[in-house]
Amino acid sequence: MARPSTIHRSGLAGSQKAFRRFFIGIVGCFTFVMATFSFINTWVNPLWVSHAPWTNDAKFSDHRQIYRNLRTAKAGLARSKQWDVAFLGSSRVAIALDPALKQWGDQKVVNLGLSGGSLNEQSAFVDYLSEHQQHLKTIFLGIDLTDLTEPNDMAKNAGFYESPLNPAGDVVEREVRYVAGISSFLASVNTIKSAGKAATATKESDMPPYTPLGHWLRNRSVRPARDIILTDSIPHAIRMIRQRKSKLEISPKKRAALVHILSSCLERNVEVKILLPPNHSAYLSVFFLNQDPDPTFSGVRKAIVEEVAAANAAHPSSKPVVVWDFIDFHPLNSETIPPVGVGDGKLHYWADGTHGLETLGNVMLARMNDWQIESKQGADYGTVINVQNLPARLADIQIQYERYQTQHHEEFKFVAESVSHYADDKTKPKDEDDGQNPPP
Amino acid sequence: MIFNSYTYLLIFLPLALLGFSIIARHGLRAGFGWLVVMSLVFYGWWNPDASKPWSPFYVALILGSCVGNYFFGRYISGHKHTPIGKKILTVGVVANLGLLGYYKYAGFLAGLMGVELHIVLPLAISFFTFLQIAYLVDAFRGETEEYHFTDYLLFVTFFPHLIAGPLVHHKEMLPQFTKQTWRNHKWTNLSVGLTTLVLGLFKKVVIADNAAVIANAIFGLAARDERAITILEGWAAVTTYAIQLYFDFSGYSDMAIGSARLFGIRFPLNFHSPYKAVSVVEFWRRWHMTLSRFLRDYLYFPLGGNRKGKARRYLNLMLTMVLGGIWHGAGFAFLLWGFLHGLYLCLNHAWAAFRKKHNLAPLPKPLAIALTFLAVLIAWVPFKAGSFEHGTSGSTAQAITATKNILAAMFGFNGFHGWPDNSAYVAKDAHAFRACLWLFVIWLAPNTQEFLRRYSPALDVGAFDGNRVGPRRWWQWRPTGMWFAFTLILLIITIAQFDKVSEFIYFQF
């Protein structure tokens, strides 16, 4: 019989067999994909949140690729075992502080620094640790000075709301997503690849960026430091200054987050050591050169030491919180940036203008823990600040800045020219970054 | 629960479908009862007040609303066209509007008087209130029947339309329940429903959510007032927002229609290529069609419509659109958006009358589409700025600043700079340009209803083509290998991007 050329509006055309084949085919493919994802994700457990009896930790724990799902993975890492010491903060903490140093002895130490992590997220992380860690003794909390005046954060775009750190999240959705989701699957594939290459790995890029203790140790930047400072660090500082010019008040939400962190740790007798992670002097200079309304960050420093003093006073039986300030023009922060074309252009202590490497982090940890310091230069690195000595500290930073100008004349000139270049030309696009530089 | 979640797609929907197909075999009402229970689970899954633990209050609220309106409706139906019926109708409508008004506007009004009142808006309250008001009014008009209580509950709470529409009408839904349409051509319904669902998911996850990144970044910058937005950024912001909103709402509507079709239920058409409209009047026949229909039938007509002279007609149009604007949220931004659309509609009608009087030819179609799109685009600026006015940290000042900054940038008041450099940009130019290319898909490709035209995925599809399906087109979906591969590819691309929690824009209304 000839096939009709038109079909009724009832929507009932066609052979039911073809429809059945279509439906079962699509549902079958979907089920197969989801089942495959679920098996692989639970076998590899790439983000530390999809553990199952058949998970192969021995094969994969050193190779987990958590870079793209940091919030989820660091929360998973936090609940994976009981820790003694945890580092919280942004990528400055994730890169600089090494939880595997031999000086830690038998203590179990984990780096939970989050790229772009703000105080709001650290506050949620402290709550999460309260739920999952019964024996935590010490938290090292890194606070970026620009964080407190910045009302927004990267939480939305960085995966905070999809992570276990989100207190308002849908738990069922989250757990199903970790087991059957694409993010876990991609991380699984990368983890399997990395584990497969482990025996023959010769390049850093064959290894995952993060260690099993959460330290961002590998695959940072491949470009010369001066180049990164020109295209990333200085524009970042200018962006911050622009924001600070329009609004310099301390964000009430961020301040409340800091208060919450302090009180909740002190109530549980967890020792807190706050650090203000350093910036390179070239980056710091931009705030003076481009007329930041408060280039010594006096308002932010004051808010921090005041809140710490209040928290200590409210919890006299707990170990007092101390604030280590590493942000100044100290010689370690003023390591000379070689001009482009000289050597590989890399620095010993710095990844770029805003991220100190573990070489610098080791000095910071030694100072904060009163360990022996190997380099002479590091002996006076960082200052403990409080309400009493803050004015003297701020005056000293101003003097250090003037000294930096004269002692690093060529570098300072490079920074000044770059600043005026960005300030003059708002339309011409510059080279984009290579995607490997962490957001501060 | 949201459609674009793993919980919905992997657990809830399969469970609802499987349970219904098993239970309905033993008794239709039992099957409907199962769907009501699942719909309440769907509704109650979400805790609207995240600052407090989950409470059954909101489920009780929607159930209470259903029970109250059902019995009001029955009483009114028994006293149609009588003074007592009219009184009860008035009480019913006032009670519904009072409840809606309290949750939606009391906080805003208290704020105007300097009192801080934190009221959490129950999910979907606008939608279930509107569809029940229509039921009460129609009961008085004698246009309802003696519906079974389970059918009525399912009509109000059926999960595919519960949260953000389509705003279904009892005359469209309840006859489908009683006719047991789900029994007929099960595999057709399942495959058409599934394809529609996949198309909607693709639109939301792959297109809308990616365009949102650009729009949010630039509008956020404009609201913070940190620096002057450039002309290119201004146009990119509003264009990507227009694309986000289009695919977000179109995606939602497809997923709602597709989910319902899996159960053999057809929803009314809600979205039909609005950016292809040649006038603002036509735009409103294509955008959120079921809300437009509700506003027309239960607001514009009762106000007098166009029956009381020209001046009154324009006033009624303006009032309807301003009220429609405020329905989206109490505040300056949505008020301005409603006012702009009221103005557009008045101008549109005035132009049509002028053209008729002077026997002028219509504008060429591409020009008419472009002009309409431009007008709609301008009005989206305050609409998007509305998001800065609501929520716990929202403020009217921020919404005004965002609106002013984006409009100033678009029309050259900030100069004619291109894209800003590394020290200033908030979104990459290449990403913004790529997102804007979806406009060509909007204008040139067939929409979901046209694509699935042979199987009438929604009710009233024929209104746009004179009820003629016409000859087969190669691009029309059929259960063939080619379209199987196409659907599978869309599904795989969607899965590859399906890693963010992202609500639909219309959920907030």
PDB file of C-alpha atoms in Angstrom, chain A residues 36-184:
ATOM      1  CA  THR A  36      30.160   3.195  32.520  1.00  0.00           C
ATOM      2  CA  PHE A  37      30.777   6.587  34.125  1.00  0.00           C
ATOM      3  CA  SER A  38      29.592   5.275  37.479  1.00  0.00           C
ATOM      4  CA  PHE A  39      31.822   2.222  37.405  1.00  0.00           C
ATOM      5  CA  ILE A  40      34.935   4.118  36.315  1.00  0.00           C
ATOM      6  CA  ASN A  41      34.325   6.999  38.721  1.00  0.00           C
ATOM      7  CA  THR A  42      33.966   4.685  41.679  1.00  0.00           C
ATOM      8  CA  TRP A  43      36.946   2.557  40.602  1.00  0.00           C
ATOM      9  CA  VAL A  44      39.254   5.587  40.280  1.00  0.00           C
ATOM     10  CA  ASN A  45      37.616   7.900  42.856  1.00  0.00           C
ATOM     11  CA  PRO A  46      39.308  10.829  41.070  1.00  0.00           C
ATOM     12  CA  LEU A  47      38.011  13.606  43.322  1.00  0.00           C
ATOM     13  CA  TRP A  48      38.126  11.755  46.637  1.00  0.00           C
ATOM     14  CA  VAL A  49      34.317  11.802  46.842  1.00  0.00           C
ATOM     15  CA  SER A  50      33.193   8.621  45.058  1.00  0.00           C
ATOM     16  CA  HIS A  51      34.821   5.928  47.132  1.00  0.00           C
ATOM     17  CA  ALA A  52      33.476   2.371  46.793  1.00  0.00           C
ATOM     18  CA  PRO A  53      34.655  -1.032  48.038  1.00  0.00           C
ATOM     19  CA  TRP A  54      36.299  -1.630  44.637  1.00  0.00           C
ATOM     20  CA  THR A  55      38.158   1.716  44.495  1.00  0.00           C
ATOM     21  CA  ASN A  56      41.816   1.151  43.612  1.00  0.00           C
ATOM     22  CA  ASP A  57      43.549   3.655  45.892  1.00  0.00           C
ATOM     23  CA  ALA A  58      46.920   1.953  45.579  1.00  0.00           C
ATOM     24  CA  LYS A  59      46.994   2.593  41.844  1.00  0.00           C
ATOM     25  CA  PHE A  60      45.412   6.034  41.641  1.00  0.00           C
ATOM     26  CA  SER A  61      45.911   8.028  44.844  1.00  0.00           C
ATOM     27  CA  ASP A  62      49.184   9.613  43.647  1.00  0.00           C
ATOM     28  CA  HIS A  63      47.737  10.537  40.263  1.00  0.00           C
ATOM     29  CA  ARG A  64      44.365  12.132  40.936  1.00  0.00           C
ATOM     30  CA  GLN A  65      43.728  15.062  38.625  1.00  0.00           C
ATOM     31  CA  ILE A  66      41.795  17.470  40.770  1.00  0.00           C
ATOM     32  CA  TYR A  67      42.755  20.722  39.028  1.00  0.00           C
ATOM     33  CA  ARG A  68      39.366  21.440  37.462  1.00  0.00           C
ATOM     34  CA  ASN A  69      37.269  20.428  40.478  1.00  0.00           C
ATOM     35  CA  LEU A  70      39.283  21.825  43.328  1.00  0.00           C
ATOM     36  CA  ARG A  71      36.458  22.630  45.751  1.00  0.00           C
ATOM     37  CA  THR A  72      34.939  19.207  45.464  1.00  0.00           C
ATOM     38  CA  ALA A  73      38.259  17.383  45.546  1.00  0.00           C
ATOM     39  CA  LYS A  74      39.727  19.333  48.450  1.00  0.00           C
ATOM     40  CA  ALA A  75      36.557  18.704  50.445  1.00  0.00           C
ATOM     41  CA  GLY A  76      36.880  15.018  49.536  1.00  0.00           C
ATOM     42  CA  LEU A  77      40.525  15.065  50.590  1.00  0.00           C
ATOM     43  CA  ALA A  78      39.543  16.738  53.867  1.00  0.00           C
ATOM     44  CA  ARG A  79      37.109  13.959  54.735  1.00  0.00           C
ATOM     45  CA  SER A  80      39.280  11.131  53.439  1.00  0.00           C
ATOM     46  CA  LYS A  81      41.145  10.753  56.759  1.00  0.00           C
ATOM     47  CA  GLN A  82      41.792  12.476  60.089  1.00  0.00           C
ATOM     48  CA  TRP A  83      44.339  15.305  59.810  1.00  0.00           C
ATOM     49  CA  ASP A  84      46.389  17.125  62.450  1.00  0.00           C
ATOM     50  CA  VAL A  85      47.180  20.283  60.487  1.00  0.00           C
ATOM     51  CA  ALA A  86      45.339  21.932  57.588  1.00  0.00           C
ATOM     52  CA  PHE A  87      46.253  24.881  55.378  1.00  0.00           C
ATOM     53  CA  LEU A  88      43.363  27.030  54.185  1.00  0.00           C
ATOM     54  CA  GLY A  89      43.556  29.930  51.766  1.00  0.00           C
ATOM     55  CA  SER A  90      43.822  30.742  48.094  1.00  0.00           C
ATOM     56  CA  SER A  91      46.223  29.497  45.415  1.00  0.00           C
ATOM     57  CA  ARG A  92      48.952  31.438  47.241  1.00  0.00           C
ATOM     58  CA  VAL A  93      48.618  28.899  50.042  1.00  0.00           C
ATOM     59  CA  ALA A  94      48.054  25.957  47.676  1.00  0.00           C
ATOM     60  CA  ILE A  95      51.382  26.644  45.951  1.00  0.00           C
ATOM     61  CA  ALA A  96      53.604  27.838  48.784  1.00  0.00           C
ATOM     62  CA  LEU A  97      52.864  25.638  51.779  1.00  0.00           C
ATOM     63  CA  ASP A  98      54.269  22.136  51.627  1.00  0.00           C
ATOM     64  CA  PRO A  99      52.475  19.554  53.782  1.00  0.00           C
ATOM     65  CA  ALA A 100      55.148  16.922  53.085  1.00  0.00           C
ATOM     66  CA  LEU A 101      58.110  18.658  54.767  1.00  0.00           C
ATOM     67  CA  LYS A 102      60.103  16.365  57.019  1.00  0.00           C
ATOM     68  CA  GLN A 103      59.833  18.910  59.829  1.00  0.00           C
ATOM     69  CA  TRP A 104      56.191  17.934  60.308  1.00  0.00           C
ATOM     70  CA  GLY A 105      57.324  14.605  61.743  1.00  0.00           C
ATOM     71  CA  ASP A 106      54.415  12.254  62.436  1.00  0.00           C
ATOM     72  CA  GLN A 107      51.761  14.906  62.041  1.00  0.00           C
ATOM     73  CA  LYS A 108      49.266  14.395  59.225  1.00  0.00           C
ATOM     74  CA  VAL A 109      49.211  17.616  57.239  1.00  0.00           C
ATOM     75  CA  VAL A 110      47.005  18.604  54.286  1.00  0.00           C
ATOM     76  CA  ASN A 111      46.941  21.613  51.977  1.00  0.00           C
ATOM     77  CA  LEU A 112      43.323  22.681  51.351  1.00  0.00           C
ATOM     78  CA  GLY A 113      44.126  25.948  49.544  1.00  0.00           C
ATOM     79  CA  LEU A 114      41.632  26.786  46.774  1.00  0.00           C
ATOM     80  CA  SER A 115      42.447  28.829  43.684  1.00  0.00           C
ATOM     81  CA  GLY A 116      40.515  32.076  44.040  1.00  0.00           C
ATOM     82  CA  GLY A 117      39.317  30.925  47.465  1.00  0.00           C
ATOM     83  CA  SER A 118      37.795  33.725  49.518  1.00  0.00           C
ATOM     84  CA  LEU A 119      37.091  34.084  53.225  1.00  0.00           C
ATOM     85  CA  ASN A 120      33.470  33.114  52.591  1.00  0.00           C
ATOM     86  CA  GLU A 121      34.630  29.792  51.202  1.00  0.00           C
ATOM     87  CA  GLN A 122      37.207  29.312  53.982  1.00  0.00           C
ATOM     88  CA  SER A 123      34.408  29.870  56.471  1.00  0.00           C
ATOM     89  CA  ALA A 124      32.356  27.109  54.823  1.00  0.00           C
ATOM     90  CA  PHE A 125      35.476  24.924  54.792  1.00  0.00           C
ATOM     91  CA  VAL A 126      35.982  25.423  58.533  1.00  0.00           C
ATOM     92  CA  ASP A 127      32.379  24.297  59.105  1.00  0.00           C
ATOM     93  CA  TYR A 128      32.994  21.288  56.899  1.00  0.00           C
ATOM     94  CA  LEU A 129      36.148  20.423  58.841  1.00  0.00           C
ATOM     95  CA  SER A 130      34.200  20.764  62.098  1.00  0.00           C
ATOM     96  CA  GLU A 131      31.815  18.094  60.837  1.00  0.00           C
ATOM     97  CA  HIS A 132      34.448  15.678  59.569  1.00  0.00           C
ATOM     98  CA  GLN A 133      37.586  16.217  61.666  1.00  0.00           C
ATOM     99  CA  GLN A 134      37.614  15.336  65.336  1.00  0.00           C
ATOM    100  CA  HIS A 135      41.342  15.680  66.021  1.00  0.00           C
ATOM    101  CA  LEU A 136      42.420  18.687  64.007  1.00  0.00           C
ATOM    102  CA  LYS A 137      44.997  20.667  66.026  1.00  0.00           C
ATOM    103  CA  THR A 138      46.094  23.573  63.852  1.00  0.00           C
ATOM    104  CA  ILE A 139      44.798  25.606  60.924  1.00  0.00           C
ATOM    105  CA  PHE A 140      47.065  27.881  58.910  1.00  0.00           C
ATOM    106  CA  LEU A 141      44.739  30.427  57.342  1.00  0.00           C
ATOM    107  CA  GLY A 142      46.023  32.500  54.422  1.00  0.00           C
ATOM    108  CA  ILE A 143      44.164  35.784  53.875  1.00  0.00           C
ATOM    109  CA  ASP A 144      44.676  37.755  50.669  1.00  0.00           C
ATOM    110  CA  LEU A 145      44.602  41.456  51.438  1.00  0.00           C
ATOM    111  CA  THR A 146      42.393  42.297  48.460  1.00  0.00           C
ATOM    112  CA  ASP A 147      39.841  39.690  49.546  1.00  0.00           C
ATOM    113  CA  LEU A 148      38.369  41.680  52.421  1.00  0.00           C
ATOM    114  CA  THR A 149      37.450  44.687  50.283  1.00  0.00           C
ATOM    115  CA  GLU A 150      36.103  42.588  47.413  1.00  0.00           C
ATOM    116  CA  PRO A 151      32.376  41.923  47.989  1.00  0.00           C
ATOM    117  CA  ASN A 152      32.218  39.220  45.311  1.00  0.00           C
ATOM    118  CA  ASP A 153      34.133  36.021  44.905  1.00  0.00           C
ATOM    119  CA  MET A 154      34.722  33.248  42.419  1.00  0.00           C
ATOM    120  CA  ALA A 155      32.592  30.700  44.261  1.00  0.00           C
ATOM    121  CA  LYS A 156      29.890  30.535  41.604  1.00  0.00           C
ATOM    122  CA  ASN A 157      32.194  29.945  38.667  1.00  0.00           C
ATOM    123  CA  ALA A 158      34.761  27.890  40.525  1.00  0.00           C
ATOM    124  CA  GLY A 159      32.489  25.008  41.531  1.00  0.00           C
ATOM    125  CA  PHE A 160      31.794  25.894  45.166  1.00  0.00           C
ATOM    126  CA  TYR A 161      28.056  25.330  44.825  1.00  0.00           C
ATOM    127  CA  GLU A 162      28.621  21.894  43.301  1.00  0.00           C
ATOM    128  CA  SER A 163      30.999  20.900  46.080  1.00  0.00           C
ATOM    129  CA  PRO A 164      30.302  19.365  49.496  1.00  0.00           C
ATOM    130  CA  LEU A 165      31.362  22.721  50.993  1.00  0.00           C
ATOM    131  CA  ASN A 166      28.060  24.303  49.968  1.00  0.00           C
ATOM    132  CA  PRO A 167      25.921  24.029  53.087  1.00  0.00           C
ATOM    133  CA  ALA A 168      22.688  24.654  51.166  1.00  0.00           C
ATOM    134  CA  GLY A 169      23.379  22.136  48.423  1.00  0.00           C
ATOM    135  CA  ASP A 170      21.171  19.228  47.467  1.00  0.00           C
ATOM    136  CA  VAL A 171      23.032  16.270  48.958  1.00  0.00           C
ATOM    137  CA  VAL A 172      21.410  13.614  46.756  1.00  0.00           C
ATOM    138  CA  GLU A 173      22.097  15.586  43.562  1.00  0.00           C
ATOM    139  CA  ARG A 174      25.667  16.153  44.618  1.00  0.00           C
ATOM    140  CA  GLU A 175      26.434  12.523  45.409  1.00  0.00           C
ATOM    141  CA  VAL A 176      24.781  11.271  42.213  1.00  0.00           C
ATOM    142  CA  ARG A 177      26.801  13.847  40.273  1.00  0.00           C
ATOM    143  CA  TYR A 178      30.067  12.687  41.844  1.00  0.00           C
ATOM    144  CA  VAL A 179      29.345   9.078  40.920  1.00  0.00           C
ATOM    145  CA  ALA A 180      27.789   9.487  37.457  1.00  0.00           C
ATOM    146  CA  GLY A 181      28.856  12.989  36.426  1.00  0.00           C
ATOM    147  CA  ILE A 182      31.008  14.122  33.553  1.00  0.00           C
ATOM    148  CA  SER A 183      33.407  16.134  35.722  1.00  0.00           C
ATOM    149  CA  SER A 184      34.306  13.033  37.720  1.00  0.00           C
TER     150      SER A 184
END
